[in-house]
PDB file of C-alpha atoms in Angstrom:
ATOM      1  CA  THR A   1      83.707  -6.429   8.336  1.00 42.00           C
ATOM      2  CA  THR A   2      80.198  -5.033   7.892  1.00 43.00           C
ATOM      3  CA  ALA A   3      77.649  -5.924  10.581  1.00 43.00           C
ATOM      4  CA  TYR A   4      73.944  -6.122   9.678  1.00 42.00           C
ATOM      5  CA  HIS A   5      71.314  -5.675  12.362  1.00 42.00           C
ATOM      6  CA  CYS A   6      67.771  -6.936  11.621  1.00 45.00           C
ATOM      7  CA  THR A   7      64.832  -6.476  13.973  1.00 44.00           C
ATOM      8  CA  CYS A   8      62.534  -8.769  11.990  1.00 45.00           C
ATOM      9  CA  PRO A   9      61.229 -11.382  14.505  1.00 46.00           C
ATOM     10  CA  THR A  10      61.139 -14.167  11.928  1.00 43.00           C
ATOM     11  CA  THR A  11      64.923 -14.114  11.722  1.00 47.00           C
ATOM     12  CA  LEU A  12      65.018 -15.230  15.357  1.00 51.00           C
ATOM     13  CA  LEU A  13      63.090 -18.425  14.561  1.00 50.00           C
ATOM     14  CA  PRO A  14      64.315 -21.468  12.699  1.00 61.00           C
ATOM     15  CA  ILE A  15      62.883 -21.382   9.196  1.00 64.00           C
ATOM     16  CA  SER A  16      61.226 -24.783   9.670  1.00 66.00           C
ATOM     17  CA  ILE A  17      59.213 -23.539  12.678  1.00 68.00           C
ATOM     18  CA  TRP A  18      58.136 -20.402  10.827  1.00 65.00           C
ATOM     19  CA  LEU A  19      56.966 -22.426   7.804  1.00 73.00           C
ATOM     20  CA  GLU A  20      55.125 -24.838  10.079  1.00 75.00           C
ATOM     21  CA  ARG A  21      53.318 -22.020  11.823  1.00 76.00           C
ATOM     22  CA  ARG A  22      52.387 -20.392   8.506  1.00 78.00           C
ATOM     23  CA  GLU A  23      51.035 -23.678   7.136  1.00 82.00           C
ATOM     24  CA  GLY A  24      49.142 -24.259  10.373  1.00 81.00           C
ATOM     25  CA  GLU A  25      47.495 -20.854  10.089  1.00 84.00           C
ATOM     26  CA  LYS A  26      46.513 -21.606   6.496  1.00 85.00           C
ATOM     27  CA  ARG A  27      44.975 -24.917   7.575  1.00 85.00           C
ATOM     28  CA  ARG A  28      43.037 -23.233  10.370  1.00 86.00           C
ATOM     29  CA  LYS A  29      41.685 -20.561   7.991  1.00 86.00           C
ATOM     30  CA  GLU A  30      40.671 -23.210   5.486  1.00 86.00           C
ATOM     31  CA  LYS A  31      38.955 -25.218   8.232  1.00 86.00           C
ATOM     32  CA  ARG A  32      37.016 -22.136   9.407  1.00 86.00           C
ATOM     33  CA  ARG A  33      35.973 -21.403   5.824  1.00 84.00           C
ATOM     34  CA  LYS A  34      34.773 -24.986   5.307  1.00 84.00           C
ATOM     35  CA  ASP A  35      32.942 -24.968   8.643  1.00 83.00           C
ATOM     36  CA  LYS A  36      31.103 -21.750   7.710  1.00 81.00           C
ATOM     37  CA  SER A  37      30.267 -23.137   4.282  1.00 78.00           C
ATOM     38  CA  ARG A  38      29.046 -26.406   5.816  1.00 81.00           C
ATOM     39  CA  GLU A  39      26.955 -24.507   8.386  1.00 80.00           C
ATOM     40  CA  LYS A  40      25.389 -22.397   5.633  1.00 74.00           C
ATOM     41  CA  MET A  41      24.590 -25.481   3.558  1.00 77.00           C
ATOM     42  CA  ASP A  42      23.066 -27.147   6.624  1.00 77.00           C
ATOM     43  CA  GLN A  43      20.829 -24.099   7.179  1.00 74.00           C
ATOM     44  CA  ILE A  44      19.767 -24.089   3.531  1.00 72.00           C
ATOM     45  CA  LYS A  45      18.999 -27.812   3.699  1.00 75.00           C
ATOM     46  CA  LEU A  46      17.055 -27.290   6.906  1.00 73.00           C
ATOM     47  CA  VAL A  47      14.899 -24.608   5.226  1.00 69.00           C
ATOM     48  CA  GLU A  48      14.424 -26.779   2.131  1.00 71.00           C
ATOM     49  CA  ASP A  49      13.381 -29.747   4.283  1.00 72.00           C
ATOM     50  CA  ALA A  50      10.955 -27.554   6.228  1.00 68.00           C
ATOM     51  CA  VAL A  51       9.406 -26.161   3.027  1.00 66.00           C
ATOM     52  CA  LYS A  52       9.064 -29.675   1.562  1.00 70.00           C
ATOM     53  CA  HIS A  53       7.493 -30.905   4.774  1.00 65.00           C
ATOM     54  CA  PHE A  54       4.954 -28.082   4.974  1.00 60.00           C
ATOM     55  CA  ILE A  55       4.078 -28.507   1.295  1.00 64.00           C
ATOM     56  CA  ALA A  56       3.413 -32.191   1.912  1.00 68.00           C
ATOM     57  CA  HIS A  57       1.687 -31.556   5.260  1.00 67.00           C
ATOM     58  CA  PRO A  58       0.196 -28.011   5.175  1.00 61.00           C
ATOM     59  CA  SER A  59      -1.804 -28.613   8.344  1.00 64.00           C
ATOM     60  CA  ASP A  60       1.454 -28.803  10.334  1.00 62.00           C
ATOM     61  CA  LEU A  61       2.228 -25.216   9.355  1.00 56.00           C
ATOM     62  CA  LEU A  62      -0.887 -23.997  11.123  1.00 56.00           C
ATOM     63  CA  LYS A  63       0.241 -25.809  14.275  1.00 61.00           C
ATOM     64  CA  GLU A  64       3.547 -23.932  14.228  1.00 60.00           C
ATOM     65  CA  ILE A  65       1.980 -20.512  13.631  1.00 59.00           C
ATOM     66  CA  THR A  66       0.307 -19.651  16.925  1.00 62.00           C
ATOM     67  CA  PRO A  67      -2.044 -16.649  17.109  1.00 65.00           C
ATOM     68  CA  GLY A  68       0.510 -14.802  19.218  1.00 64.00           C
ATOM     69  CA  ARG A  69       3.336 -15.317  16.739  1.00 62.00           C
ATOM     70  CA  ALA A  70       1.138 -14.387  13.805  1.00 62.00           C
ATOM     71  CA  ALA A  71      -0.108 -11.217  15.508  1.00 68.00           C
ATOM     72  CA  ALA A  72       3.396 -10.196  16.564  1.00 67.00           C
ATOM     73  CA  GLY A  73       4.812 -10.786  13.089  1.00 63.00           C
ATOM     74  CA  LEU A  74       1.972  -8.884  11.435  1.00 65.00           C
ATOM     75  CA  ALA A  75       2.318  -6.000  13.869  1.00 68.00           C
ATOM     76  CA  VAL A  76       6.058  -5.691  13.252  1.00 63.00           C
ATOM     77  CA  TYR A  77       5.593  -5.873   9.469  1.00 60.00           C
ATOM     78  CA  LEU A  78       2.816  -3.282   9.394  1.00 61.00           C
ATOM     79  CA  GLY A  79       4.691  -1.041  11.805  1.00 62.00           C
ATOM     80  CA  LEU A  80       7.880  -1.007   9.753  1.00 57.00           C
ATOM     81  CA  LYS A  81       5.958  -0.581   6.510  1.00 59.00           C
ATOM     82  CA  THR A  82       3.963   2.312   7.961  1.00 59.00           C
ATOM     83  CA  VAL A  83       7.017   4.115   9.323  1.00 56.00           C
ATOM     84  CA  VAL A  84       8.938   3.812   6.058  1.00 55.00           C
ATOM     85  CA  GLY A  85       5.895   4.842   4.022  1.00 57.00           C
ATOM     86  CA  ARG A  86       5.241   7.867   6.228  1.00 56.00           C
ATOM     87  CA  MET A  87       8.860   9.006   5.957  1.00 56.00           C
ATOM     88  CA  ARG A  88       8.814   8.788   2.163  1.00 57.00           C
ATOM     89  CA  ALA A  89       5.393  10.432   1.844  1.00 57.00           C
ATOM     90  CA  SER A  90       6.256  13.252   4.261  1.00 59.00           C
ATOM     91  CA  ARG A  91       9.326  14.154   2.217  1.00 63.00           C
ATOM     92  CA  HIS A  92       7.214  14.584  -0.928  1.00 60.00           C
ATOM     93  CA  TYR A  93       4.392  16.235   1.051  1.00 60.00           C
ATOM     94  CA  ARG A  94       6.658  19.090   2.153  1.00 67.00           C
ATOM     95  CA  GLN A  95       7.669  19.710  -1.461  1.00 69.00           C
ATOM     96  CA  VAL A  96       4.071  20.231  -2.655  1.00 70.00           C
ATOM     97  CA  ASP A  97       3.388  23.964  -2.850  1.00 80.00           C
ATOM     98  CA  LEU A  98      -0.300  23.963  -1.859  1.00 85.00           C
ATOM     99  CA  PRO A  99      -2.297  25.488   1.001  1.00 89.00           C
ATOM    100  CA  GLU A 100      -2.297  23.225   4.060  1.00 89.00           C
ATOM    101  CA  VAL A 101      -5.162  22.766   6.506  1.00 91.00           C
ATOM    102  CA  GLU A 102      -4.273  24.616   9.707  1.00 92.00           C
ATOM    103  CA  GLY A 103      -4.661  23.315  13.245  1.00 90.00           C
ATOM    104  CA  GLN A 104      -4.003  19.651  12.481  1.00 88.00           C
ATOM    105  CA  HIS A 105      -2.896  17.279  15.231  1.00 86.00           C
ATOM    106  CA  TRP A 106       0.705  16.054  14.963  1.00 80.00           C
ATOM    107  CA  LEU A 107      -0.468  12.415  15.002  1.00 79.00           C
ATOM    108  CA  TYR A 108      -4.169  12.347  14.083  1.00 83.00           C
ATOM    109  CA  GLY A 109      -3.930  15.018  11.403  1.00 84.00           C
ATOM    110  CA  ALA A 110      -7.298  16.474  10.422  1.00 89.00           C
ATOM    111  CA  ILE A 111      -9.368  13.989  12.458  1.00 88.00           C
ATOM    112  CA  PRO A 112      -9.962  16.417  15.392  1.00 90.00           C
ATOM    113  CA  LEU A 113     -11.039  19.120  12.919  1.00 91.00           C
ATOM    114  CA  ILE A 114     -13.563  16.730  11.391  1.00 89.00           C
ATOM    115  CA  LYS A 115     -14.893  15.968  14.889  1.00 89.00           C
ATOM    116  CA  GLU A 116     -15.531  19.698  15.329  1.00 90.00           C
ATOM    117  CA  HIS A 117     -18.033  19.367  12.453  1.00 88.00           C
ATOM    118  CA  GLY A 118     -19.935  16.592  14.199  1.00 87.00           C
ATOM    119  CA  GLY A 119     -17.717  13.882  12.779  1.00 84.00           C
ATOM    120  CA  GLU A 120     -19.191  14.403   9.309  1.00 85.00           C
ATOM    121  CA  ILE A 121     -16.360  14.477   6.803  1.00 85.00           C
ATOM    122  CA  PHE A 122     -18.445  16.088   4.046  1.00 83.00           C
ATOM    123  CA  LYS A 123     -19.313  19.064   6.237  1.00 87.00           C
ATOM    124  CA  ALA A 124     -15.665  19.408   7.238  1.00 89.00           C
ATOM    125  CA  MET A 125     -14.544  19.218   3.602  1.00 89.00           C
ATOM    126  CA  GLU A 126     -17.054  21.898   2.624  1.00 88.00           C
ATOM    127  CA  ALA A 127     -15.535  24.179   5.261  1.00 91.00           C
ATOM    128  CA  PHE A 128     -12.031  23.364   4.039  1.00 92.00           C
ATOM    129  CA  PHE A 129     -13.020  24.123   0.425  1.00 90.00           C
ATOM    130  CA  ASP A 130     -14.416  27.518   1.473  1.00 91.00           C
ATOM    131  CA  LYS A 131     -11.195  28.376   3.304  1.00 92.00           C
ATOM    132  CA  TYR A 132      -8.432  26.776   1.213  1.00 92.00           C
ATOM    133  CA  GLY A 133      -9.951  26.439  -2.258  1.00 91.00           C
ATOM    134  CA  ASN A 134     -10.454  23.295  -4.339  1.00 89.00           C
ATOM    135  CA  LEU A 135      -6.860  22.069  -4.126  1.00 88.00           C
ATOM    136  CA  PHE A 136      -5.123  21.726  -0.740  1.00 89.00           C
ATOM    137  CA  LYS A 137      -3.209  19.257   1.413  1.00 88.00           C
ATOM    138  CA  MET A 138      -3.909  17.650   4.782  1.00 88.00           C
ATOM    139  CA  SER A 139      -3.122  14.433   6.650  1.00 84.00           C
ATOM    140  CA  PHE A 140      -4.899  11.505   8.312  1.00 81.00           C
ATOM    141  CA  PHE A 141      -3.053   9.652  11.098  1.00 78.00           C
ATOM    142  CA  GLY A 142       0.271  10.839   9.708  1.00 72.00           C
ATOM    143  CA  ARG A 143      -0.546   9.937   6.103  1.00 77.00           C
ATOM    144  CA  PRO A 144      -0.310  13.067   3.931  1.00 80.00           C
ATOM    145  CA  VAL A 145      -2.906  13.498   1.179  1.00 83.00           C
ATOM    146  CA  VAL A 146      -3.797  16.098  -1.436  1.00 85.00           C
ATOM    147  CA  VAL A 147      -7.509  16.890  -1.704  1.00 88.00           C
ATOM    148  CA  VAL A 148      -8.543  17.573  -5.295  1.00 87.00           C
ATOM    149  CA  ALA A 149     -11.884  19.142  -6.196  1.00 85.00           C
ATOM    150  CA  ASN A 150     -10.764  20.939  -9.324  1.00 83.00           C
ATOM    151  CA  VAL A 151     -12.572  19.721 -12.451  1.00 83.00           C
ATOM    152  CA  GLU A 152      -9.588  20.053 -14.783  1.00 84.00           C
ATOM    153  CA  ALA A 153      -7.241  18.416 -12.292  1.00 83.00           C
ATOM    154  CA  LEU A 154      -9.667  15.529 -11.777  1.00 81.00           C
ATOM    155  CA  ARG A 155     -10.014  15.064 -15.532  1.00 81.00           C
ATOM    156  CA  GLU A 156      -6.227  14.916 -15.849  1.00 80.00           C
ATOM    157  CA  ILE A 157      -5.943  12.405 -12.976  1.00 75.00           C
ATOM    158  CA  MET A 158      -8.881  10.146 -13.793  1.00 72.00           C
ATOM    159  CA  VAL A 159      -9.126  10.285 -17.600  1.00 72.00           C
ATOM    160  CA  LYS A 160      -6.248  11.775 -19.534  1.00 69.00           C
ATOM    161  CA  SER A 161      -3.142  10.468 -17.822  1.00 65.00           C
ATOM    162  CA  ASP A 162      -1.900   7.286 -16.223  1.00 66.00           C
ATOM    163  CA  PHE A 163      -1.793   8.820 -12.766  1.00 72.00           C
ATOM    164  CA  PRO A 164       0.054   6.697 -10.136  1.00 73.00           C
ATOM    165  CA  LYS A 165      -2.439   5.107  -7.773  1.00 69.00           C
ATOM    166  CA  GLY A 166      -0.066   4.677  -4.835  1.00 66.00           C
ATOM    167  CA  SER A 167       0.899   1.754  -2.604  1.00 64.00           C
ATOM    168  CA  ASN A 168      -2.520   1.527  -0.919  1.00 66.00           C
ATOM    169  CA  TYR A 169      -4.115   0.395  -4.167  1.00 70.00           C
ATOM    170  CA  GLY A 170      -1.381  -2.194  -4.667  1.00 69.00           C
ATOM    171  CA  ASN A 171      -2.169  -3.672  -1.260  1.00 69.00           C
ATOM    172  CA  LEU A 172      -5.719  -4.368  -2.466  1.00 70.00           C
ATOM    173  CA  HIS A 173      -4.633  -6.560  -5.401  1.00 72.00           C
ATOM    174  CA  PRO A 174      -4.873  -9.871  -3.469  1.00 73.00           C
ATOM    175  CA  LEU A 175      -8.392  -8.984  -2.339  1.00 74.00           C
ATOM    176  CA  LEU A 176      -9.915  -7.102  -5.291  1.00 74.00           C
ATOM    177  CA  GLY A 177      -7.762  -8.223  -8.195  1.00 78.00           C
ATOM    178  CA  ARG A 178      -6.014  -6.131 -10.825  1.00 80.00           C
ATOM    179  CA  GLY A 179      -8.889  -4.138 -12.280  1.00 78.00           C
ATOM    180  CA  VAL A 180      -8.542  -0.800 -14.036  1.00 77.00           C
ATOM    181  CA  VAL A 181      -9.136   1.095 -10.772  1.00 74.00           C
ATOM    182  CA  PHE A 182      -6.192  -0.508  -8.970  1.00 76.00           C
ATOM    183  CA  ILE A 183      -3.403  -0.682 -11.576  1.00 80.00           C
ATOM    184  CA  ASP A 184      -0.869   1.619 -13.243  1.00 79.00           C
ATOM    185  CA  GLY A 185       1.326   1.857 -16.310  1.00 78.00           C
ATOM    186  CA  GLU A 186       0.905  -0.143 -19.475  1.00 82.00           C
ATOM    187  CA  GLU A 187      -1.468  -2.564 -17.754  1.00 83.00           C
ATOM    188  CA  TRP A 188      -3.792   0.353 -16.925  1.00 81.00           C
ATOM    189  CA  LYS A 189      -3.652   1.620 -20.532  1.00 82.00           C
ATOM    190  CA  PHE A 190      -4.577  -1.826 -21.867  1.00 85.00           C
ATOM    191  CA  HIS A 191      -7.603  -2.216 -19.581  1.00 83.00           C
ATOM    192  CA  ARG A 192      -8.672   1.376 -20.112  1.00 81.00           C
ATOM    193  CA  LYS A 193      -8.666   0.911 -23.876  1.00 82.00           C
ATOM    194  CA  ALA A 194     -10.591  -2.357 -23.549  1.00 84.00           C
ATOM    195  CA  ILE A 195     -13.458  -0.894 -21.483  1.00 81.00           C
ATOM    196  CA  ASN A 196     -13.747   2.469 -23.256  1.00 81.00           C
ATOM    197  CA  PRO A 197     -16.376   1.247 -25.796  1.00 80.00           C
ATOM    198  CA  GLY A 198     -18.662   0.255 -22.930  1.00 76.00           C
ATOM    199  CA  PHE A 199     -18.799   3.859 -21.750  1.00 75.00           C
ATOM    200  CA  GLY A 200     -19.257   5.528 -25.124  1.00 78.00           C
ATOM    201  CA  SER A 201     -22.289   7.652 -26.019  1.00 80.00           C
ATOM    202  CA  ILE A 202     -24.023   4.807 -27.881  1.00 82.00           C
ATOM    203  CA  ALA A 203     -23.694   2.406 -24.968  1.00 79.00           C
ATOM    204  CA  LEU A 204     -24.824   5.012 -22.429  1.00 81.00           C
ATOM    205  CA  LYS A 205     -27.948   5.837 -24.494  1.00 85.00           C
ATOM    206  CA  THR A 206     -29.144   2.260 -24.053  1.00 86.00           C
ATOM    207  CA  LEU A 207     -28.804   2.652 -20.257  1.00 87.00           C
ATOM    208  CA  GLN A 208     -30.525   6.033 -20.077  1.00 89.00           C
ATOM    209  CA  PRO A 209     -34.060   4.622 -19.541  1.00 90.00           C
ATOM    210  CA  THR A 210     -32.835   2.675 -16.503  1.00 91.00           C
ATOM    211  CA  PHE A 211     -31.109   5.765 -15.099  1.00 90.00           C
ATOM    212  CA  ALA A 212     -34.274   7.831 -15.565  1.00 92.00           C
ATOM    213  CA  LYS A 213     -36.540   5.159 -14.026  1.00 92.00           C
ATOM    214  CA  LEU A 214     -34.407   4.704 -10.895  1.00 91.00           C
ATOM    215  CA  THR A 215     -33.852   8.452 -10.468  1.00 91.00           C
ATOM    216  CA  ALA A 216     -37.617   9.018 -10.624  1.00 92.00           C
ATOM    217  CA  LYS A 217     -37.991   6.293  -8.001  1.00 92.00           C
ATOM    218  CA  LEU A 218     -35.492   8.113  -5.762  1.00 90.00           C
ATOM    219  CA  VAL A 219     -37.413  11.380  -6.116  1.00 90.00           C
ATOM    220  CA  LYS A 220     -40.605   9.554  -5.170  1.00 89.00           C
ATOM    221  CA  VAL A 221     -38.946   8.073  -2.075  1.00 87.00           C
ATOM    222  CA  TRP A 222     -37.625  11.499  -1.061  1.00 87.00           C
ATOM    223  CA  THR A 223     -41.030  13.134  -1.560  1.00 86.00           C
ATOM    224  CA  SER A 224     -42.659  10.514   0.635  1.00 84.00           C
ATOM    225  CA  HIS A 225     -39.926  10.865   3.252  1.00 81.00           C
ATOM    226  CA  LEU A 226     -40.213  14.655   3.466  1.00 80.00           C
ATOM    227  CA  GLN A 227     -43.850  14.356   4.489  1.00 79.00           C
ATOM    228  CA  SER A 228     -42.775  12.829   7.804  1.00 77.00           C
ATOM    229  CA  SER A 229     -39.287  14.276   8.250  1.00 71.00           C
ATOM    230  CA  SER A 230     -37.333  17.357   7.192  1.00 66.00           C
ATOM    231  CA  MET A 231     -33.991  15.529   7.019  1.00 75.00           C
ATOM    232  CA  ILE A 232     -32.726  13.259   4.222  1.00 79.00           C
ATOM    233  CA  ASP A 233     -29.564  11.176   4.398  1.00 81.00           C
ATOM    234  CA  PHE A 234     -28.238  12.154   0.976  1.00 81.00           C
ATOM    235  CA  SER A 235     -25.164   9.905   1.145  1.00 81.00           C
ATOM    236  CA  ASP A 236     -27.223   6.811   2.013  1.00 85.00           C
ATOM    237  CA  ALA A 237     -29.763   7.535  -0.733  1.00 87.00           C
ATOM    238  CA  MET A 238     -27.105   7.994  -3.419  1.00 88.00           C
ATOM    239  CA  THR A 239     -25.368   4.786  -2.330  1.00 88.00           C
ATOM    240  CA  LYS A 240     -28.612   2.840  -2.711  1.00 90.00           C
ATOM    241  CA  LEU A 241     -29.309   4.479  -6.074  1.00 90.00           C
ATOM    242  CA  THR A 242     -25.835   3.488  -7.285  1.00 90.00           C
ATOM    243  CA  LEU A 243     -26.369  -0.109  -6.132  1.00 91.00           C
ATOM    244  CA  ASP A 244     -29.699  -0.299  -7.955  1.00 92.00           C
ATOM    245  CA  ILE A 245     -28.193   1.099 -11.162  1.00 90.00           C
ATOM    246  CA  ILE A 246     -25.198  -1.272 -11.101  1.00 89.00           C
ATOM    247  CA  ALA A 247     -27.373  -4.306 -10.334  1.00 90.00           C
ATOM    248  CA  GLU A 248     -29.937  -3.580 -13.044  1.00 90.00           C
ATOM    249  CA  THR A 249     -27.628  -2.370 -15.828  1.00 86.00           C
ATOM    250  CA  GLY A 250     -24.746  -4.747 -15.164  1.00 83.00           C
ATOM    251  CA  PHE A 251     -26.559  -7.885 -14.039  1.00 86.00           C
ATOM    252  CA  SER A 252     -30.193  -7.347 -15.151  1.00 87.00           C
ATOM    253  CA  TYR A 253     -31.242  -7.874 -11.550  1.00 88.00           C
ATOM    254  CA  PRO A 254     -33.601  -5.455  -9.735  1.00 88.00           C
ATOM    255  CA  LEU A 255     -31.917  -5.117  -6.338  1.00 88.00           C
ATOM    256  CA  ASN A 256     -34.537  -2.617  -5.075  1.00 89.00           C
ATOM    257  CA  ALA A 257     -32.146  -1.069  -2.537  1.00 89.00           C
ATOM    258  CA  LEU A 258     -34.196   2.164  -2.608  1.00 87.00           C
ATOM    259  CA  ASP A 259     -37.305   0.399  -1.278  1.00 84.00           C
TER     260      ASP A 259
END
């Protein structure tokens, strides 16, 4: 007689009990699955009801969003976006083989160096150009940038190619729209082609008298100013000249910002 020894625990149970337990486990798993599905559907319905309610009663949404909650949410969003953006930008920044401004702060970047020049960024940039040339890299508050003052490079970036504008320009779309300055890709090419005739030689010749008149006005203002002072705020004067030119050529309105 051959004896068989089996250590399988199910052989020690009546088959009916084993089947009952197995079916019970199946029922419990199915119940848990249905409960999770029902809970998920309830959450979806809750969100849908909330959206429908706030669409019908938008003023109630403002009651729910307190200044504290809004500020906290905005701070978290901007913080995460900034950290991720800095990490991505820093990776590319290290790969750019260009001279880098020395002595930058680990957090503020070149800001302390600009303060050494009286806080005037143009004076600081002039010093940087003398030391590093017309193409170098630096950072502002952890945001890496490449400073370009090379004529050929600027022509390639601004005129010849569809140069990526970066995420900062995209963030301005809700405020300033999708003009040629703030867009990329095929959309940029379409707008660029549409406005090109307005900046051709024929169109610019018609604007030349206005340019000459306002430039002569600026020279007159500077001449008068130098009689009482030896200093001229060049940046302020050029800003006002630009405003006058845009207002008069684009809107036929004499803004008289130079006065």
